[in-house]
Structure formats: structure tokens, C-alpha cells
mmCIF file of N, CA, C and O in Angstrom:
data_model
loop_
_atom_site.group_PDB
_atom_site.id
_atom_site.type_symbol
_atom_site.label_atom_id
_atom_site.label_comp_id
_atom_site.label_asym_id
_atom_site.label_seq_id
_atom_site.Cartn_x
_atom_site.Cartn_y
_atom_site.Cartn_z
ATOM 1 N N SER J 1 0.806 -1.343 0.002
ATOM 2 C CA SER J 1 0.059 -0.063 -0.366
ATOM 3 C C SER J 1 1.183 0.996 0.262
ATOM 4 O O SER J 1 2.161 1.209 0.490
ATOM 5 N N ARG J 2 0.519 2.462 -0.213
ATOM 6 C CA ARG J 2 0.964 3.477 -0.552
ATOM 7 C C ARG J 2 0.470 5.037 0.226
ATOM 8 O O ARG J 2 -0.594 4.350 0.773
ATOM 9 N N LYS J 3 1.558 5.417 1.092
ATOM 10 C CA LYS J 3 0.889 6.519 1.585
ATOM 11 C C LYS J 3 1.342 7.722 0.814
ATOM 12 O O LYS J 3 1.894 8.369 0.179
ATOM 13 N N VAL J 4 -0.044 8.900 1.163
ATOM 14 C CA VAL J 4 -0.131 10.385 0.824
ATOM 15 C C VAL J 4 -0.277 11.074 2.050
ATOM 16 O O VAL J 4 -1.392 10.457 2.626
ATOM 17 N N ARG J 5 0.890 11.791 2.335
ATOM 18 C CA ARG J 5 0.485 13.021 3.711
ATOM 19 C C ARG J 5 0.104 14.288 3.131
ATOM 20 O O ARG J 5 0.781 14.399 2.119
ATOM 21 N N ILE J 6 -1.332 14.587 3.683
ATOM 22 C CA ILE J 6 -1.830 16.142 3.374
ATOM 23 C C ILE J 6 -1.796 16.570 4.433
ATOM 24 O O ILE J 6 -2.204 16.111 5.444
ATOM 25 N N THR J 7 -1.654 17.718 4.249
ATOM 26 C CA THR J 7 -1.644 18.980 5.306
ATOM 27 C C THR J 7 -2.765 20.160 4.408
ATOM 28 O O THR J 7 -2.576 20.858 3.423
ATOM 29 N N LEU J 8 -3.657 20.676 5.360
ATOM 30 C CA LEU J 8 -4.270 21.299 4.931
ATOM 31 C C LEU J 8 -4.473 22.540 5.584
ATOM 32 O O LEU J 8 -4.040 22.672 7.055
ATOM 33 N N LYS J 9 -5.360 23.472 5.136
ATOM 34 C CA LYS J 9 -5.410 25.083 5.804
ATOM 35 C C LYS J 9 -6.011 25.120 6.621
ATOM 36 O O LYS J 9 -7.290 24.883 6.129
ATOM 37 N N LYS J 10 -6.214 25.459 7.546
ATOM 38 C CA LYS J 10 -7.480 25.578 8.816
ATOM 39 C C LYS J 10 -8.452 26.484 8.272
ATOM 40 O O LYS J 10 -8.290 27.441 8.147
ATOM 41 N N VAL J 11 -9.522 26.221 8.779
ATOM 42 C CA VAL J 11 -10.879 27.060 7.832
ATOM 43 C C VAL J 11 -11.523 27.421 9.427
ATOM 44 O O VAL J 11 -12.223 26.082 9.925
ATOM 45 N N LYS J 12 -11.585 28.753 9.739
ATOM 46 C CA LYS J 12 -13.013 28.976 10.900
ATOM 47 C C LYS J 12 -14.417 28.934 10.853
ATOM 48 O O LYS J 12 -15.040 28.044 9.904
ATOM 49 N N LYS J 13 -14.676 27.599 12.128
ATOM 50 C CA LYS J 13 -15.896 27.040 12.063
ATOM 51 C C LYS J 13 -16.175 25.663 11.609
ATOM 52 O O LYS J 13 -17.118 25.345 11.382
ATOM 53 N N ALA J 14 -14.720 25.364 10.899
ATOM 54 C CA ALA J 14 -15.215 23.891 9.799
ATOM 55 C C ALA J 14 -14.932 22.914 11.373
ATOM 56 O O ALA J 14 -13.860 22.772 11.971
ATOM 57 N N THR J 15 -15.741 21.876 10.805
ATOM 58 C CA THR J 15 -15.545 21.148 12.023
ATOM 59 C C THR J 15 -14.595 19.393 11.526
ATOM 60 O O THR J 15 -14.477 18.615 12.265
ATOM 61 N N LYS J 16 -15.110 19.809 10.287
ATOM 62 C CA LYS J 16 -14.282 18.135 9.396
ATOM 63 C C LYS J 16 -14.117 18.679 7.661
ATOM 64 O O LYS J 16 -14.604 19.922 7.439
ATOM 65 N N TYR J 17 -13.435 17.927 7.288
ATOM 66 C CA TYR J 17 -12.814 18.309 6.154
ATOM 67 C C TYR J 17 -12.836 16.859 5.055
ATOM 68 O O TYR J 17 -12.565 15.968 5.466
ATOM 69 N N GLN J 18 -13.387 17.240 3.630
ATOM 70 C CA GLN J 18 -13.602 16.170 3.033
ATOM 71 C C GLN J 18 -12.536 16.331 2.428
ATOM 72 O O GLN J 18 -12.237 17.175 1.196
ATOM 73 N N VAL J 19 -11.812 14.908 1.505
ATOM 74 C CA VAL J 19 -10.608 15.151 0.668
ATOM 75 C C VAL J 19 -11.029 13.876 -0.088
ATOM 76 O O VAL J 19 -11.175 12.624 0.369
ATOM 77 N N GLN J 20 -10.535 14.035 -1.130
ATOM 78 C CA GLN J 20 -10.394 13.184 -2.199
ATOM 79 C C GLN J 20 -9.109 13.263 -3.193
ATOM 80 O O GLN J 20 -8.485 14.435 -3.560
ATOM 81 N N ILE J 21 -8.813 11.935 -3.808
ATOM 82 C CA ILE J 21 -7.649 11.627 -4.646
ATOM 83 C C ILE J 21 -8.381 10.829 -5.824
ATOM 84 O O ILE J 21 -9.159 9.855 -5.669
ATOM 85 N N SER J 22 -7.722 11.342 -7.068
ATOM 86 C CA SER J 22 -7.986 10.795 -8.231
ATOM 87 C C SER J 22 -7.441 10.702 -9.076
ATOM 88 O O SER J 22 -6.120 11.687 -8.650
ATOM 89 N N LYS J 23 -6.709 9.818 -10.117
ATOM 90 C CA LYS J 23 -5.853 9.846 -11.238
ATOM 91 C C LYS J 23 -5.984 10.966 -12.085
ATOM 92 O O LYS J 23 -5.382 11.223 -12.717
ATOM 93 N N LYS J 24 -7.173 11.463 -12.167
ATOM 94 C CA LYS J 24 -7.656 12.561 -13.658
ATOM 95 C C LYS J 24 -8.057 13.683 -12.658
ATOM 96 O O LYS J 24 -8.784 13.552 -11.624
ATOM 97 N N LYS J 25 -7.295 14.688 -13.775
ATOM 98 C CA LYS J 25 -7.797 16.047 -12.724
ATOM 99 C C LYS J 25 -9.521 16.294 -12.740
ATOM 100 O O LYS J 25 -9.890 17.106 -11.872
ATOM 101 N N SER J 26 -9.977 16.223 -13.804
ATOM 102 C CA SER J 26 -11.457 15.894 -13.589
ATOM 103 C C SER J 26 -12.500 15.235 -12.641
ATOM 104 O O SER J 26 -13.323 15.812 -12.217
ATOM 105 N N PHE J 27 -12.094 14.718 -11.746
ATOM 106 C CA PHE J 27 -12.205 13.529 -10.910
ATOM 107 C C PHE J 27 -13.409 12.789 -11.361
ATOM 108 O O PHE J 27 -14.609 12.737 -10.515
ATOM 109 N N LYS J 28 -13.322 12.569 -12.549
ATOM 110 C CA LYS J 28 -14.694 11.698 -13.185
ATOM 111 C C LYS J 28 -14.712 10.021 -12.483
ATOM 112 O O LYS J 28 -15.822 9.630 -12.066
ATOM 113 N N LYS J 29 -13.557 9.512 -11.951
ATOM 114 C CA LYS J 29 -13.240 8.457 -11.058
ATOM 115 C C LYS J 29 -12.152 8.771 -10.054
ATOM 116 O O LYS J 29 -11.095 9.384 -10.431
ATOM 117 N N VAL J 30 -13.094 8.429 -8.581
ATOM 118 C CA VAL J 30 -12.639 8.897 -7.162
ATOM 119 C C VAL J 30 -11.828 7.537 -6.788
ATOM 120 O O VAL J 30 -12.856 6.946 -6.664
ATOM 121 N N LEU J 31 -10.002 7.590 -6.680
ATOM 122 C CA LEU J 31 -9.952 6.414 -5.650
ATOM 123 C C LEU J 31 -10.143 6.167 -4.301
ATOM 124 O O LEU J 31 -10.512 5.641 -3.853
ATOM 125 N N VAL J 32 -10.138 7.429 -3.808
ATOM 126 C CA VAL J 32 -10.138 7.696 -2.183
ATOM 127 C C VAL J 32 -10.923 8.901 -2.061
ATOM 128 O O VAL J 32 -10.694 9.787 -2.284
ATOM 129 N N SER J 33 -11.965 8.648 -1.489
ATOM 130 C CA SER J 33 -12.400 10.139 -0.644
ATOM 131 C C SER J 33 -12.962 9.358 0.993
ATOM 132 O O SER J 33 -13.667 8.774 1.418
ATOM 133 N N LYS J 34 -12.772 10.433 1.708
ATOM 134 C CA LYS J 34 -12.278 10.228 3.018
ATOM 135 C C LYS J 34 -12.721 11.932 3.755
ATOM 136 O O LYS J 34 -12.248 12.768 3.346
ATOM 137 N N THR J 35 -13.481 11.607 5.011
ATOM 138 C CA THR J 35 -13.696 13.040 6.235
ATOM 139 C C THR J 35 -12.944 12.599 7.249
ATOM 140 O O THR J 35 -13.052 11.390 7.462
ATOM 141 N N VAL J 36 -12.379 13.761 7.533
ATOM 142 C CA VAL J 36 -11.441 13.776 8.462
ATOM 143 C C VAL J 36 -11.517 14.825 9.318
ATOM 144 O O VAL J 36 -11.781 16.252 9.299
ATOM 145 N N LYS J 37 -11.519 15.081 10.851
ATOM 146 C CA LYS J 37 -11.178 15.988 11.672
ATOM 147 C C LYS J 37 -10.146 16.696 11.654
ATOM 148 O O LYS J 37 -10.009 18.195 11.981
ATOM 149 N N LYS J 38 -9.268 16.250 11.700
ATOM 150 C CA LYS J 38 -7.464 16.733 11.473
ATOM 151 C C LYS J 38 -7.280 17.660 10.500
ATOM 152 O O LYS J 38 -7.648 17.392 9.251
ATOM 153 N N VAL J 39 -6.157 18.464 10.183
ATOM 154 C CA VAL J 39 -5.434 19.214 9.073
ATOM 155 C C VAL J 39 -4.284 19.070 8.739
ATOM 156 O O VAL J 39 -3.994 19.000 7.592
ATOM 157 N N LYS J 40 -3.972 17.846 9.436
ATOM 158 C CA LYS J 40 -2.553 16.533 8.957
ATOM 159 C C LYS J 40 -2.846 15.345 9.065
ATOM 160 O O LYS J 40 -3.581 15.353 10.021
ATOM 161 N N PHE J 41 -3.056 14.560 8.178
ATOM 162 C CA PHE J 41 -2.881 13.254 8.510
ATOM 163 C C PHE J 41 -2.321 12.731 7.016
ATOM 164 O O PHE J 41 -2.033 13.182 6.412
ATOM 165 N N THR J 42 -2.512 11.677 7.357
ATOM 166 C CA THR J 42 -2.076 10.583 5.940
ATOM 167 C C THR J 42 -2.475 9.499 5.391
ATOM 168 O O THR J 42 -4.083 8.871 6.300
ATOM 169 N N PHE J 43 -2.879 9.285 4.333
ATOM 170 C CA PHE J 43 -3.799 8.389 3.295
ATOM 171 C C PHE J 43 -2.877 7.184 3.070
ATOM 172 O O PHE J 43 -1.944 7.361 2.832
ATOM 173 N N LYS J 44 -3.792 5.517 3.544
ATOM 174 C CA LYS J 44 -2.530 4.921 3.247
ATOM 175 C C LYS J 44 -4.002 3.861 2.174
ATOM 176 O O LYS J 44 -4.542 3.482 3.083
ATOM 177 N N SER J 45 -3.528 3.679 0.983
ATOM 178 C CA SER J 45 -4.456 2.791 0.413
ATOM 179 C C SER J 45 -3.303 2.044 -0.564
ATOM 180 O O SER J 45 -2.793 2.354 -0.965
ATOM 181 N N ARG J 46 -4.229 0.743 -0.859
ATOM 182 C CA ARG J 46 -3.643 -0.092 -2.323
ATOM 183 C C ARG J 46 -3.871 0.894 -3.493
ATOM 184 O O ARG J 46 -3.579 0.813 -4.459
ATOM 185 N N LYS J 47 -4.962 1.381 -3.431
ATOM 186 C CA LYS J 47 -5.539 1.970 -4.909
ATOM 187 C C LYS J 47 -4.688 3.147 -5.385
ATOM 188 O O LYS J 47 -5.099 3.569 -6.374
ATOM 189 N N LEU J 48 -3.558 3.671 -4.559
ATOM 190 C CA LEU J 48 -2.653 4.984 -4.578
ATOM 191 C C LEU J 48 -1.829 4.173 -5.620
ATOM 192 O O LEU J 48 -0.835 4.363 -4.951
ATOM 193 N N SER J 49 -2.060 3.709 -6.757
ATOM 194 C CA SER J 49 -1.128 3.648 -7.566
ATOM 195 C C SER J 49 -0.589 4.617 -8.922
ATOM 196 O O SER J 49 -1.570 5.725 -9.146
ATOM 197 N N GLY J 50 0.291 4.476 -9.688
ATOM 198 C CA GLY J 50 0.601 5.747 -10.346
ATOM 199 C C GLY J 50 1.642 6.517 -10.257
ATOM 200 O O GLY J 50 1.847 6.790 -8.682
ATOM 201 N N LYS J 51 2.083 7.492 -11.144
ATOM 202 C CA LYS J 51 2.935 8.447 -11.135
ATOM 203 C C LYS J 51 2.077 9.663 -10.789
ATOM 204 O O LYS J 51 3.213 10.533 -9.560
ATOM 205 N N THR J 52 1.318 10.167 -11.009
ATOM 206 C CA THR J 52 0.766 11.300 -10.675
ATOM 207 C C THR J 52 -0.876 11.468 -10.434
ATOM 208 O O THR J 52 -1.877 10.791 -10.901
ATOM 209 N N LEU J 53 -1.136 11.895 -9.088
ATOM 210 C CA LEU J 53 -2.281 11.805 -8.501
ATOM 211 C C LEU J 53 -2.843 13.235 -8.060
ATOM 212 O O LEU J 53 -2.098 14.421 -8.379
ATOM 213 N N TYR J 54 -4.270 13.526 -8.061
ATOM 214 C CA TYR J 54 -4.883 14.578 -7.787
ATOM 215 C C TYR J 54 -5.623 14.679 -6.810
ATOM 216 O O TYR J 54 -6.431 13.829 -5.995
ATOM 217 N N VAL J 55 -5.510 15.832 -5.965
ATOM 218 C CA VAL J 55 -6.194 15.990 -4.617
ATOM 219 C C VAL J 55 -7.056 16.911 -4.638
ATOM 220 O O VAL J 55 -6.650 17.985 -4.901
ATOM 221 N N ARG J 56 -8.306 17.602 -3.739
ATOM 222 C CA ARG J 56 -8.448 18.488 -3.826
ATOM 223 C C ARG J 56 -9.858 17.840 -2.592
ATOM 224 O O ARG J 56 -9.771 17.055 -1.702
ATOM 225 N N ALA J 57 -10.057 19.149 -1.612
ATOM 226 C CA ALA J 57 -10.628 19.206 -0.466
ATOM 227 C C ALA J 57 -11.303 20.081 -0.115
ATOM 228 O O ALA J 57 -11.727 21.287 -0.985
ATOM 229 N N ARG J 58 -12.514 19.997 0.925
ATOM 230 C CA ARG J 58 -13.343 21.144 1.364
ATOM 231 C C ARG J 58 -14.165 21.066 2.248
ATOM 232 O O ARG J 58 -13.499 19.898 3.703
ATOM 233 N N ALA J 59 -14.172 22.337 3.059
ATOM 234 C CA ALA J 59 -14.498 22.020 4.507
ATOM 235 C C ALA J 59 -16.011 21.779 4.739
ATOM 236 O O ALA J 59 -16.700 22.107 3.732
ATOM 237 N N ILE J 60 -16.161 21.416 6.172
ATOM 238 C CA ILE J 60 -17.575 20.931 6.571
ATOM 239 C C ILE J 60 -17.896 21.240 7.871
ATOM 240 O O ILE J 60 -16.787 21.400 8.839
ATOM 241 N N ALA J 61 -18.940 22.141 8.053
ATOM 242 C CA ALA J 61 -19.428 22.601 9.161
ATOM 243 C C ALA J 61 -20.667 22.693 9.578
ATOM 244 O O ALA J 61 -21.072 22.088 8.587
ATOM 245 N N TYR J 62 -21.092 22.663 10.558
ATOM 246 C CA TYR J 62 -22.578 22.007 10.744
ATOM 247 C C TYR J 62 -23.266 23.130 12.044
ATOM 248 O O TYR J 62 -22.550 23.900 12.466
ATOM 249 N N VAL J 63 -24.203 23.895 11.311
ATOM 250 C CA VAL J 63 -24.970 25.132 11.806
ATOM 251 C C VAL J 63 -26.418 24.452 12.249
ATOM 252 O O VAL J 63 -27.376 24.014 11.009
ATOM 253 N N LYS J 64 -26.862 24.223 13.547
ATOM 254 C CA LYS J 64 -27.961 23.729 14.189
ATOM 255 C C LYS J 64 -28.256 22.497 13.579
ATOM 256 O O LYS J 64 -29.620 21.978 12.905
ATOM 257 N N LYS J 65 -27.491 21.509 13.554
ATOM 258 C CA LYS J 65 -27.512 20.206 12.887
ATOM 259 C C LYS J 65 -27.660 20.148 11.664
ATOM 260 O O LYS J 65 -27.888 19.005 11.110
ATOM 261 N N THR J 66 -27.468 21.419 10.742
ATOM 262 C CA THR J 66 -27.230 21.319 9.194
ATOM 263 C C THR J 66 -25.977 21.207 8.946
ATOM 264 O O THR J 66 -25.247 21.898 9.107
ATOM 265 N N LYS J 67 -25.633 20.543 7.681
ATOM 266 C CA LYS J 67 -24.241 20.030 7.039
ATOM 267 C C LYS J 67 -24.569 21.407 5.939
ATOM 268 O O LYS J 67 -25.153 20.883 5.066
ATOM 269 N N ILE J 68 -23.039 21.667 6.338
ATOM 270 C CA ILE J 68 -22.517 22.809 4.933
ATOM 271 C C ILE J 68 -21.647 22.665 4.661
ATOM 272 O O ILE J 68 -20.235 22.347 5.591
ATOM 273 N N SER J 69 -21.202 22.423 3.389
ATOM 274 C CA SER J 69 -20.203 22.390 2.536
ATOM 275 C C SER J 69 -19.676 23.420 1.997
ATOM 276 O O SER J 69 -20.041 24.099 1.171
ATOM 277 N N GLY J 70 -18.234 23.779 1.975
ATOM 278 C CA GLY J 70 -17.120 24.576 1.221
ATOM 279 C C GLY J 70 -17.213 24.106 -0.092
ATOM 280 O O GLY J 70 -17.790 22.988 -0.341
ATOM 281 N N LYS J 71 -17.040 25.054 -0.951
ATOM 282 C CA LYS J 71 -16.433 24.752 -2.207
ATOM 283 C C LYS J 71 -15.395 23.910 -2.297
ATOM 284 O O LYS J 71 -14.272 24.223 -1.438
ATOM 285 N N TRP J 72 -15.351 23.065 -3.270
ATOM 286 C CA TRP J 72 -14.041 22.393 -3.227
ATOM 287 C C TRP J 72 -12.959 23.383 -3.695
ATOM 288 O O TRP J 72 -12.882 24.402 -4.268
ATOM 289 N N SER J 73 -11.726 22.928 -3.248
ATOM 290 C CA SER J 73 -10.527 23.891 -3.395
ATOM 291 C C SER J 73 -9.828 23.704 -4.809
ATOM 292 O O SER J 73 -10.339 22.649 -5.510
ATOM 293 N N LYS J 74 -8.862 24.269 -5.093
ATOM 294 C CA LYS J 74 -8.519 23.892 -6.316
ATOM 295 C C LYS J 74 -7.719 22.848 -6.307
ATOM 296 O O LYS J 74 -7.037 22.421 -5.150
ATOM 297 N N VAL J 75 -7.276 21.745 -7.803
ATOM 298 C CA VAL J 75 -6.672 20.745 -7.612
ATOM 299 C C VAL J 75 -5.694 21.278 -7.565
ATOM 300 O O VAL J 75 -4.814 21.769 -8.464
ATOM 301 N N LYS J 76 -4.715 20.114 -6.435
ATOM 302 C CA LYS J 76 -3.402 20.075 -6.452
ATOM 303 C C LYS J 76 -2.852 18.681 -6.810
ATOM 304 O O LYS J 76 -3.241 17.603 -7.027
ATOM 305 N N LYS J 77 -2.022 18.740 -7.826
ATOM 306 C CA LYS J 77 -0.857 17.861 -8.494
ATOM 307 C C LYS J 77 0.253 17.184 -7.504
ATOM 308 O O LYS J 77 0.678 18.026 -7.135
ATOM 309 N N VAL J 78 0.053 15.892 -7.274
ATOM 310 C CA VAL J 78 1.012 14.941 -6.186
ATOM 311 C C VAL J 78 1.694 13.984 -7.339
ATOM 312 O O VAL J 78 0.920 13.325 -7.889
ATOM 313 N N LYS J 79 2.666 14.321 -7.276
ATOM 314 C CA LYS J 79 3.697 13.004 -7.603
ATOM 315 C C LYS J 79 4.083 12.148 -6.787
ATOM 316 O O LYS J 79 4.622 12.078 -5.499
ATOM 317 N N ILE J 80 4.140 11.115 -7.170
ATOM 318 C CA ILE J 80 4.603 9.953 -6.348
ATOM 319 C C ILE J 80 5.946 9.133 -6.918
ATOM 320 O O ILE J 80 5.950 9.224 -7.984
ATOM 321 N N THR J 81 6.752 9.189 -5.911
ATOM 322 C CA THR J 81 8.291 8.768 -5.853
ATOM 323 C C THR J 81 8.718 7.705 -4.732
ATOM 324 O O THR J 81 7.743 7.595 -3.997
ATOM 325 N N GLY J 82 9.109 6.533 -5.191
ATOM 326 C CA GLY J 82 9.646 5.478 -4.750
ATOM 327 C C GLY J 82 8.335 4.897 -4.000
ATOM 328 O O GLY J 82 7.715 4.223 -5.105
ATOM 329 N N LYS J 83 8.620 3.843 -2.856
ATOM 330 C CA LYS J 83 7.881 2.816 -3.402
ATOM 331 C C LYS J 83 6.442 3.139 -2.653
ATOM 332 O O LYS J 83 6.288 3.678 -1.676
#
């Protein structure tokens, strides 16, 4: 399995962050989608193969039990090196 370490910028009032990883910039097929509470974390998955991956994230906040999602971030290109 491969690891991808991700660090996000903290967003005020955000309680969670949704992160997606894909092989294509358009995100038509998402390899991994995960909701996390921390801004620094590591993805570990066998699906993370290939030389280049694309990552995007968005903040999630809850206001009176209503889920509010922010806009997706700009797509970040990640090059995979080593094993």
C-alpha cells in the first residue's frame, strides 16, 4: 500500500474536512474519498498507484444540525516517488 501525507489550511468554524484523491484532474473516478477531523493526516491505500495523483478538499461545518459544505479547493497535483 502507498501513503500520501496531506496538510490542509485550517478553516474557521469547520468541524471536518472532506478530501478526495483521483488519477484524473476532472475527478470523474475518485480513488479515495475520506472525511477527516484533523488538518494533518496520512492516506494509506492500495488504490494509490500511478505516478501522478490529484487531490482536492473542502471544509464541512454544522449549523444547528445542518451540514454545510464549502467549495472544493483548487486541484493539487501530487507526484508519487519511491515505493
